[in-house]
Amino acid sequence: MSLPLHVQAQGVTKSFGSHQVLTGVNFTVAPGEVSCIIGPSGSGKSTFLRCLNALETYDAGTLAVNGQQVGYDYRDGKYYEWSNKQFAAFRSKLGMVFQRFNLFGHLSAEENVACALVEVRGINRSAARTRALEELRKVGLANHSHKRPHQLSGGQQQRVAIARALAMDPEVMLFDEPTSALDPELVDEVLETMKLLAQEGMTMIVVTHEMGFAREVGDTVNFFDNGAIVESGKPNDVLSNPQMDRTKAFLAKVL
Ligand code: ADP
Ligand code: MG
């Protein structure tokens, strides 16, 4: 197994047309760290995660994973854009969990977890099935593996999505508001699954509105506003003793 990833962003900017969405993001995540990102809607959090896993290009700044610039190779004093194969190899190191679970409706939980192992990794069906069942067991769904998404609750579906990401052996897990689409009573089972993952030492970047999770599980909390991280630090410092007026105003609304 390769080393866990170290993520570093410095002055990352990104515009859509004339609209500058990222205005200079500085951000570091050490291997094994759980880094939570909070902040108002529309501030650029999702765009930043998409730049991080190379689903979106960025305009300027440094975005490096294990010291390597995302999207480019540096050789002979010049930058070369990655090939599609290099992009795919990079993305496969990152697991991504979205607000909407994006499961295939016609496949069982087990097939949803196994299919990428077969299609992307070329693992044979029976080994993929064994691995899928193991991941479903870890997220507490051993007895639901035969069910299709519509037979599962939203919380269970999101746990299938987490199992599916974990089956690919990611070195970092990115979560983009994984509980925002859930009914309130289903939020905890998903957060509990994420907490177990954190305890196993997984490097995690979590965009969330769940301040309790950020406080309890996060190693750092980063407050994102207007396209940049304007305050970051230990959860207790940022959440209980924010220094910036903008952070105070945001927390006053959500806490
Ligand atoms: P957040 O996740 O913090 O709510 P987003 O990153 O989704 O914020 O969006 C930040 C801003 O970028 C918003 O104003 C949004 O409308 C805009 N935006 C996001 N994606 C695109 C896109 N593909 N094209 C144009 N504008 C976009
Ligand atoms: Mg978002």
Tab-separated table of C-alpha atoms and ligand atoms in Angstrom:
chain	number	residue	atom	x	y	z
A	1	MET	CA	0.000	0.000	0.000
A	2	SER	CA	1.259	3.485	-0.825
A	3	LEU	CA	1.697	6.249	1.712
A	4	PRO	CA	-1.374	8.183	2.815
A	5	LEU	CA	-1.767	11.424	0.928
A	6	HIS	CA	-0.731	14.815	2.131
A	7	VAL	CA	-2.871	17.555	0.628
A	8	GLN	CA	-1.747	21.141	0.230
A	9	ALA	CA	-3.448	24.095	-1.433
A	10	GLN	CA	-1.856	27.498	-1.745
A	11	GLY	CA	-3.588	30.484	-3.307
A	12	VAL	CA	-5.973	28.374	-5.388
A	13	THR	CA	-8.263	30.494	-7.577
A	14	LYS	CA	-11.072	29.555	-9.918
A	15	SER	CA	-13.549	31.561	-11.979
A	16	PHE	CA	-16.643	30.569	-13.912
A	17	GLY	CA	-16.706	33.240	-16.628
A	18	SER	CA	-16.353	36.553	-14.839
A	19	HIS	CA	-17.486	35.093	-11.510
A	20	GLN	CA	-14.515	34.336	-9.269
A	21	VAL	CA	-15.623	31.455	-7.075
A	22	LEU	CA	-12.294	30.611	-5.393
A	23	THR	CA	-10.297	33.678	-4.414
A	24	GLY	CA	-7.136	32.121	-2.993
A	25	VAL	CA	-7.627	28.968	-0.955
A	26	ASN	CA	-4.901	27.957	1.489
A	27	PHE	CA	-5.441	24.543	3.030
A	28	THR	CA	-3.358	21.677	4.361
A	29	VAL	CA	-4.333	18.189	5.438
A	30	ALA	CA	-1.813	15.831	6.986
A	31	PRO	CA	-2.091	12.053	6.573
A	32	GLY	CA	-4.643	10.615	9.005
A	33	GLU	CA	-6.182	13.988	9.736
A	34	VAL	CA	-9.902	14.760	9.692
A	35	SER	CA	-10.371	18.240	8.294
A	36	CYS	CA	-13.844	19.751	8.393
A	37	ILE	CA	-14.916	22.595	6.128
A	38	ILE	CA	-17.836	24.768	7.192
A	39	GLY	CA	-19.257	27.923	5.682
A	40	PRO	CA	-22.229	29.517	3.959
A	41	SER	CA	-23.915	28.137	0.875
A	42	GLY	CA	-22.388	29.423	-2.353
A	43	SER	CA	-18.996	30.187	-0.775
A	44	GLY	CA	-17.147	27.719	-3.041
A	45	LYS	CA	-16.775	24.630	-0.815
A	46	SER	CA	-18.000	22.127	-3.412
A	47	THR	CA	-15.983	23.776	-6.164
A	48	PHE	CA	-12.870	23.459	-4.036
A	49	LEU	CA	-13.482	19.731	-3.415
A	50	ARG	CA	-14.040	19.264	-7.149
A	51	CYS	CA	-10.714	20.959	-7.893
A	52	LEU	CA	-9.076	18.742	-5.304
A	53	ASN	CA	-10.164	15.542	-6.992
A	54	ALA	CA	-9.522	16.974	-10.450
A	55	LEU	CA	-13.165	16.966	-11.541
A	56	GLU	CA	-12.706	20.690	-12.138
A	57	THR	CA	-9.668	22.681	-13.262
A	58	TYR	CA	-8.303	25.581	-11.233
A	59	ASP	CA	-6.894	28.800	-12.694
A	60	ALA	CA	-3.952	29.657	-10.467
A	61	GLY	CA	-2.163	28.692	-7.293
A	62	THR	CA	-0.718	25.408	-6.145
A	63	LEU	CA	-2.764	22.318	-5.483
A	64	ALA	CA	-0.478	19.502	-4.510
A	65	VAL	CA	-1.041	15.972	-3.306
A	66	ASN	CA	2.017	14.304	-1.863
A	67	GLY	CA	4.063	17.114	-3.354
A	68	GLN	CA	2.739	16.522	-6.844
A	69	GLN	CA	0.811	19.284	-8.609
A	70	VAL	CA	-2.730	18.060	-9.370
A	71	GLY	CA	-3.265	17.872	-13.143
A	72	TYR	CA	0.320	18.491	-14.209
A	73	ASP	CA	3.674	16.800	-14.514
A	74	TYR	CA	6.788	18.879	-14.149
A	75	ARG	CA	9.681	17.765	-16.367
A	76	ASP	CA	12.648	19.578	-17.839
A	77	GLY	CA	11.533	22.910	-16.435
A	78	LYS	CA	8.056	22.677	-17.996
A	79	TYR	CA	4.541	21.665	-16.933
A	80	TYR	CA	2.675	19.016	-18.938
A	81	GLU	CA	-1.025	18.364	-18.428
A	82	TRP	CA	-1.868	14.848	-17.264
A	83	SER	CA	-3.175	12.277	-19.702
A	84	ASN	CA	-6.667	10.858	-19.158
A	85	LYS	CA	-5.016	7.777	-17.729
A	86	GLN	CA	-3.094	9.857	-15.174
A	87	PHE	CA	-6.279	11.696	-14.206
A	88	ALA	CA	-8.085	8.389	-13.713
A	89	ALA	CA	-5.245	6.969	-11.628
A	90	PHE	CA	-5.243	10.071	-9.435
A	91	ARG	CA	-9.025	10.109	-8.932
A	92	SER	CA	-8.987	6.464	-7.944
A	93	LYS	CA	-6.921	7.372	-4.864
A	94	LEU	CA	-9.702	9.642	-3.608
A	95	GLY	CA	-13.076	8.428	-2.426
A	96	MET	CA	-15.919	10.870	-2.848
A	97	VAL	CA	-19.288	10.874	-1.081
A	98	PHE	CA	-21.894	13.391	-2.185
A	99	GLN	CA	-25.053	14.834	-0.693
A	100	ARG	CA	-27.053	12.701	-3.161
A	101	PHE	CA	-25.997	9.108	-2.988
A	102	ASN	CA	-25.921	8.448	-6.752
A	103	LEU	CA	-26.526	4.712	-6.402
A	104	PHE	CA	-27.685	2.668	-9.389
A	105	GLY	CA	-31.392	2.086	-8.783
A	106	HIS	CA	-31.570	-1.234	-10.622
A	107	LEU	CA	-28.657	-2.807	-8.705
A	108	SER	CA	-28.592	-4.273	-5.194
A	109	ALA	CA	-26.435	-2.715	-2.475
A	110	GLU	CA	-23.864	-5.432	-3.021
A	111	GLU	CA	-23.821	-4.900	-6.799
A	112	ASN	CA	-23.509	-1.138	-6.310
A	113	VAL	CA	-20.378	-1.674	-4.227
A	114	ALA	CA	-18.964	-4.447	-6.417
A	115	CYS	CA	-19.493	-2.915	-9.846
A	116	ALA	CA	-16.603	-0.442	-9.788
A	117	LEU	CA	-14.305	-3.209	-8.557
A	118	VAL	CA	-15.223	-5.264	-11.607
A	119	GLU	CA	-15.448	-2.443	-14.169
A	120	VAL	CA	-12.601	-0.191	-13.047
A	121	ARG	CA	-10.269	-2.526	-11.207
A	122	GLY	CA	-10.881	-5.630	-13.311
A	123	ILE	CA	-11.367	-7.798	-10.203
A	124	ASN	CA	-13.317	-10.999	-10.862
A	125	ARG	CA	-16.941	-11.124	-9.808
A	126	SER	CA	-16.624	-13.502	-6.902
A	127	ALA	CA	-13.695	-11.604	-5.329
A	128	ALA	CA	-15.563	-8.318	-5.898
A	129	ARG	CA	-18.628	-9.803	-4.206
A	130	THR	CA	-16.605	-10.901	-1.179
A	131	ARG	CA	-15.062	-7.468	-0.879
A	132	ALA	CA	-18.437	-5.728	-1.308
A	133	LEU	CA	-19.981	-7.809	1.487
A	134	GLU	CA	-17.036	-7.023	3.740
A	135	GLU	CA	-17.423	-3.273	3.158
A	136	LEU	CA	-21.190	-3.470	3.682
A	137	ARG	CA	-20.607	-5.299	6.946
A	138	LYS	CA	-18.264	-2.507	8.089
A	139	VAL	CA	-20.971	0.094	7.550
A	140	GLY	CA	-23.505	-2.062	9.369
A	141	LEU	CA	-25.420	-3.299	6.334
A	142	ALA	CA	-24.474	-6.973	6.213
A	143	ASN	CA	-28.136	-7.960	6.304
A	144	HIS	CA	-29.202	-5.535	3.578
A	145	SER	CA	-26.778	-6.425	0.805
A	146	HIS	CA	-29.473	-7.898	-1.458
A	147	LYS	CA	-31.718	-4.826	-1.299
A	148	ARG	CA	-32.055	-2.202	-3.992
A	149	PRO	CA	-31.766	1.489	-3.104
A	150	HIS	CA	-35.555	2.034	-2.971
A	151	GLN	CA	-35.790	-0.658	-0.273
A	152	LEU	CA	-33.276	1.188	1.902
A	153	SER	CA	-33.610	4.366	3.976
A	154	GLY	CA	-31.659	7.458	2.966
A	155	GLY	CA	-29.169	6.810	5.762
A	156	GLN	CA	-28.671	3.230	4.613
A	157	GLN	CA	-28.232	4.377	1.012
A	158	GLN	CA	-25.583	6.858	2.063
A	159	ARG	CA	-23.787	4.104	3.966
A	160	VAL	CA	-23.829	1.995	0.786
A	161	ALA	CA	-22.244	4.978	-0.999
A	162	ILE	CA	-19.554	5.117	1.691
A	163	ALA	CA	-18.953	1.347	1.385
A	164	ARG	CA	-18.684	1.738	-2.380
A	165	ALA	CA	-16.021	4.436	-2.006
A	166	LEU	CA	-14.111	2.417	0.604
A	167	ALA	CA	-14.058	-0.694	-1.576
A	168	MET	CA	-11.733	1.174	-3.940
A	169	ASP	CA	-9.090	1.510	-1.174
A	170	PRO	CA	-8.932	5.311	-1.267
A	171	GLU	CA	-6.110	7.136	0.468
A	172	VAL	CA	-8.323	10.130	1.226
A	173	MET	CA	-12.100	10.352	1.588
A	174	LEU	CA	-13.864	13.537	0.516
A	175	PHE	CA	-17.372	14.127	1.849
A	176	ASP	CA	-19.533	16.913	0.450
A	177	GLU	CA	-22.402	17.509	2.894
A	178	PRO	CA	-23.081	13.775	3.212
A	179	THR	CA	-26.000	14.201	5.614
A	180	SER	CA	-27.675	17.310	4.189
A	181	ALA	CA	-30.236	15.379	2.128
A	182	LEU	CA	-31.225	13.085	5.011
A	183	ASP	CA	-34.191	13.225	7.328
A	184	PRO	CA	-32.930	14.373	10.742
A	185	GLU	CA	-33.399	10.977	12.409
A	186	LEU	CA	-31.112	9.335	9.815
A	187	VAL	CA	-28.193	11.722	10.185
A	188	ASP	CA	-26.568	10.051	13.185
A	189	GLU	CA	-26.104	6.603	11.641
A	190	VAL	CA	-24.125	8.175	8.783
A	191	LEU	CA	-22.064	10.372	11.106
A	192	GLU	CA	-21.361	7.327	13.282
A	193	THR	CA	-20.055	5.440	10.232
A	194	MET	CA	-17.805	8.386	9.376
A	195	LYS	CA	-16.581	8.572	12.945
A	196	LEU	CA	-15.524	4.908	12.862
A	197	LEU	CA	-13.654	5.575	9.650
A	198	ALA	CA	-11.851	8.491	11.281
A	199	GLN	CA	-10.922	6.274	14.221
A	200	GLU	CA	-9.356	3.798	11.805
A	201	GLY	CA	-7.020	6.574	10.698
A	202	MET	CA	-8.542	7.484	7.342
A	203	THR	CA	-7.587	10.928	6.038
A	204	MET	CA	-10.883	12.756	5.611
A	205	ILE	CA	-12.001	16.112	4.231
A	206	VAL	CA	-15.574	16.750	5.284
A	207	VAL	CA	-17.763	19.637	4.157
A	208	THR	CA	-20.535	19.661	6.725
A	209	HIS	CA	-23.165	21.642	8.578
A	210	GLU	CA	-22.964	19.195	11.486
A	211	MET	CA	-21.094	21.266	14.048
A	212	GLY	CA	-21.283	18.475	16.642
A	213	PHE	CA	-19.417	16.155	14.276
A	214	ALA	CA	-16.855	18.851	13.428
A	215	ARG	CA	-16.228	19.451	17.117
A	216	GLU	CA	-16.039	15.816	18.154
A	217	VAL	CA	-14.321	14.163	15.202
A	218	GLY	CA	-12.504	16.972	13.383
A	219	ASP	CA	-8.809	17.616	13.966
A	220	THR	CA	-9.235	20.992	12.295
A	221	VAL	CA	-12.171	23.162	11.304
A	222	ASN	CA	-11.837	25.504	8.340
A	223	PHE	CA	-14.316	28.313	7.812
A	224	PHE	CA	-14.884	28.972	4.121
A	225	ASP	CA	-16.324	32.313	3.046
A	226	ASN	CA	-16.368	34.140	-0.286
A	227	GLY	CA	-14.082	31.675	-2.008
A	228	ALA	CA	-11.391	31.306	0.620
A	229	ILE	CA	-10.679	29.794	4.010
A	230	VAL	CA	-10.736	32.798	6.288
A	231	GLU	CA	-10.258	31.059	9.629
A	232	SER	CA	-8.998	27.637	10.614
A	233	GLY	CA	-7.775	25.864	13.692
A	234	LYS	CA	-8.747	23.331	16.334
A	235	PRO	CA	-12.510	22.746	16.481
A	236	ASN	CA	-12.856	24.199	19.967
A	237	ASP	CA	-10.989	27.369	19.025
A	238	VAL	CA	-12.847	28.012	15.767
A	239	LEU	CA	-16.302	26.972	17.004
A	240	SER	CA	-16.196	28.306	20.561
A	241	ASN	CA	-13.853	31.227	20.225
A	242	PRO	CA	-13.902	32.462	16.614
A	243	GLN	CA	-11.666	35.431	15.887
A	244	MET	CA	-13.175	36.746	12.673
A	245	ASP	CA	-16.463	38.659	12.600
A	246	ARG	CA	-17.569	36.645	9.566
A	247	THR	CA	-17.038	33.366	11.420
A	248	LYS	CA	-18.922	34.703	14.444
A	249	ALA	CA	-21.851	35.788	12.273
A	250	PHE	CA	-22.015	32.396	10.533
A	251	LEU	CA	-21.822	30.408	13.774
A	252	ALA	CA	-24.468	32.579	15.408
A	253	LYS	CA	-26.833	31.431	12.651
A	254	VAL	CA	-26.043	27.714	12.696
A	255	LEU	CA	-25.255	26.868	16.316
B	1	ADP	P1	-20.894	25.785	-1.864
B	1	ADP	O1	-20.560	24.354	-2.067
B	1	ADP	O2	-20.073	26.464	-0.814
B	1	ADP	O3	-22.360	26.006	-1.629
B	1	ADP	P2	-20.292	26.010	-4.684
B	1	ADP	O4	-18.864	25.673	-4.837
B	1	ADP	O5	-21.296	24.991	-5.052
B	1	ADP	O6	-20.544	26.566	-3.204
B	1	ADP	O7	-20.614	27.292	-5.551
B	1	ADP	C1	-19.890	28.498	-5.448
B	1	ADP	C2	-20.345	29.456	-6.536
B	1	ADP	O8	-19.929	28.948	-7.803
B	1	ADP	C3	-21.855	29.619	-6.611
B	1	ADP	O9	-22.129	30.968	-6.874
B	1	ADP	C4	-22.248	28.741	-7.779
B	1	ADP	O10	-23.386	29.219	-8.402
B	1	ADP	C5	-21.033	28.858	-8.693
B	1	ADP	N1	-20.808	27.658	-9.526
B	1	ADP	C6	-20.543	26.416	-9.082
B	1	ADP	N2	-20.367	25.560	-10.102
B	1	ADP	C7	-20.532	26.293	-11.235
B	1	ADP	C8	-20.469	25.991	-12.641
B	1	ADP	N3	-20.193	24.762	-13.083
B	1	ADP	N4	-20.681	27.010	-13.518
B	1	ADP	C9	-20.931	28.269	-13.072
B	1	ADP	N5	-21.006	28.612	-11.778
B	1	ADP	C10	-20.810	27.653	-10.860
B	2	MG	MG	-21.743	22.648	-1.876
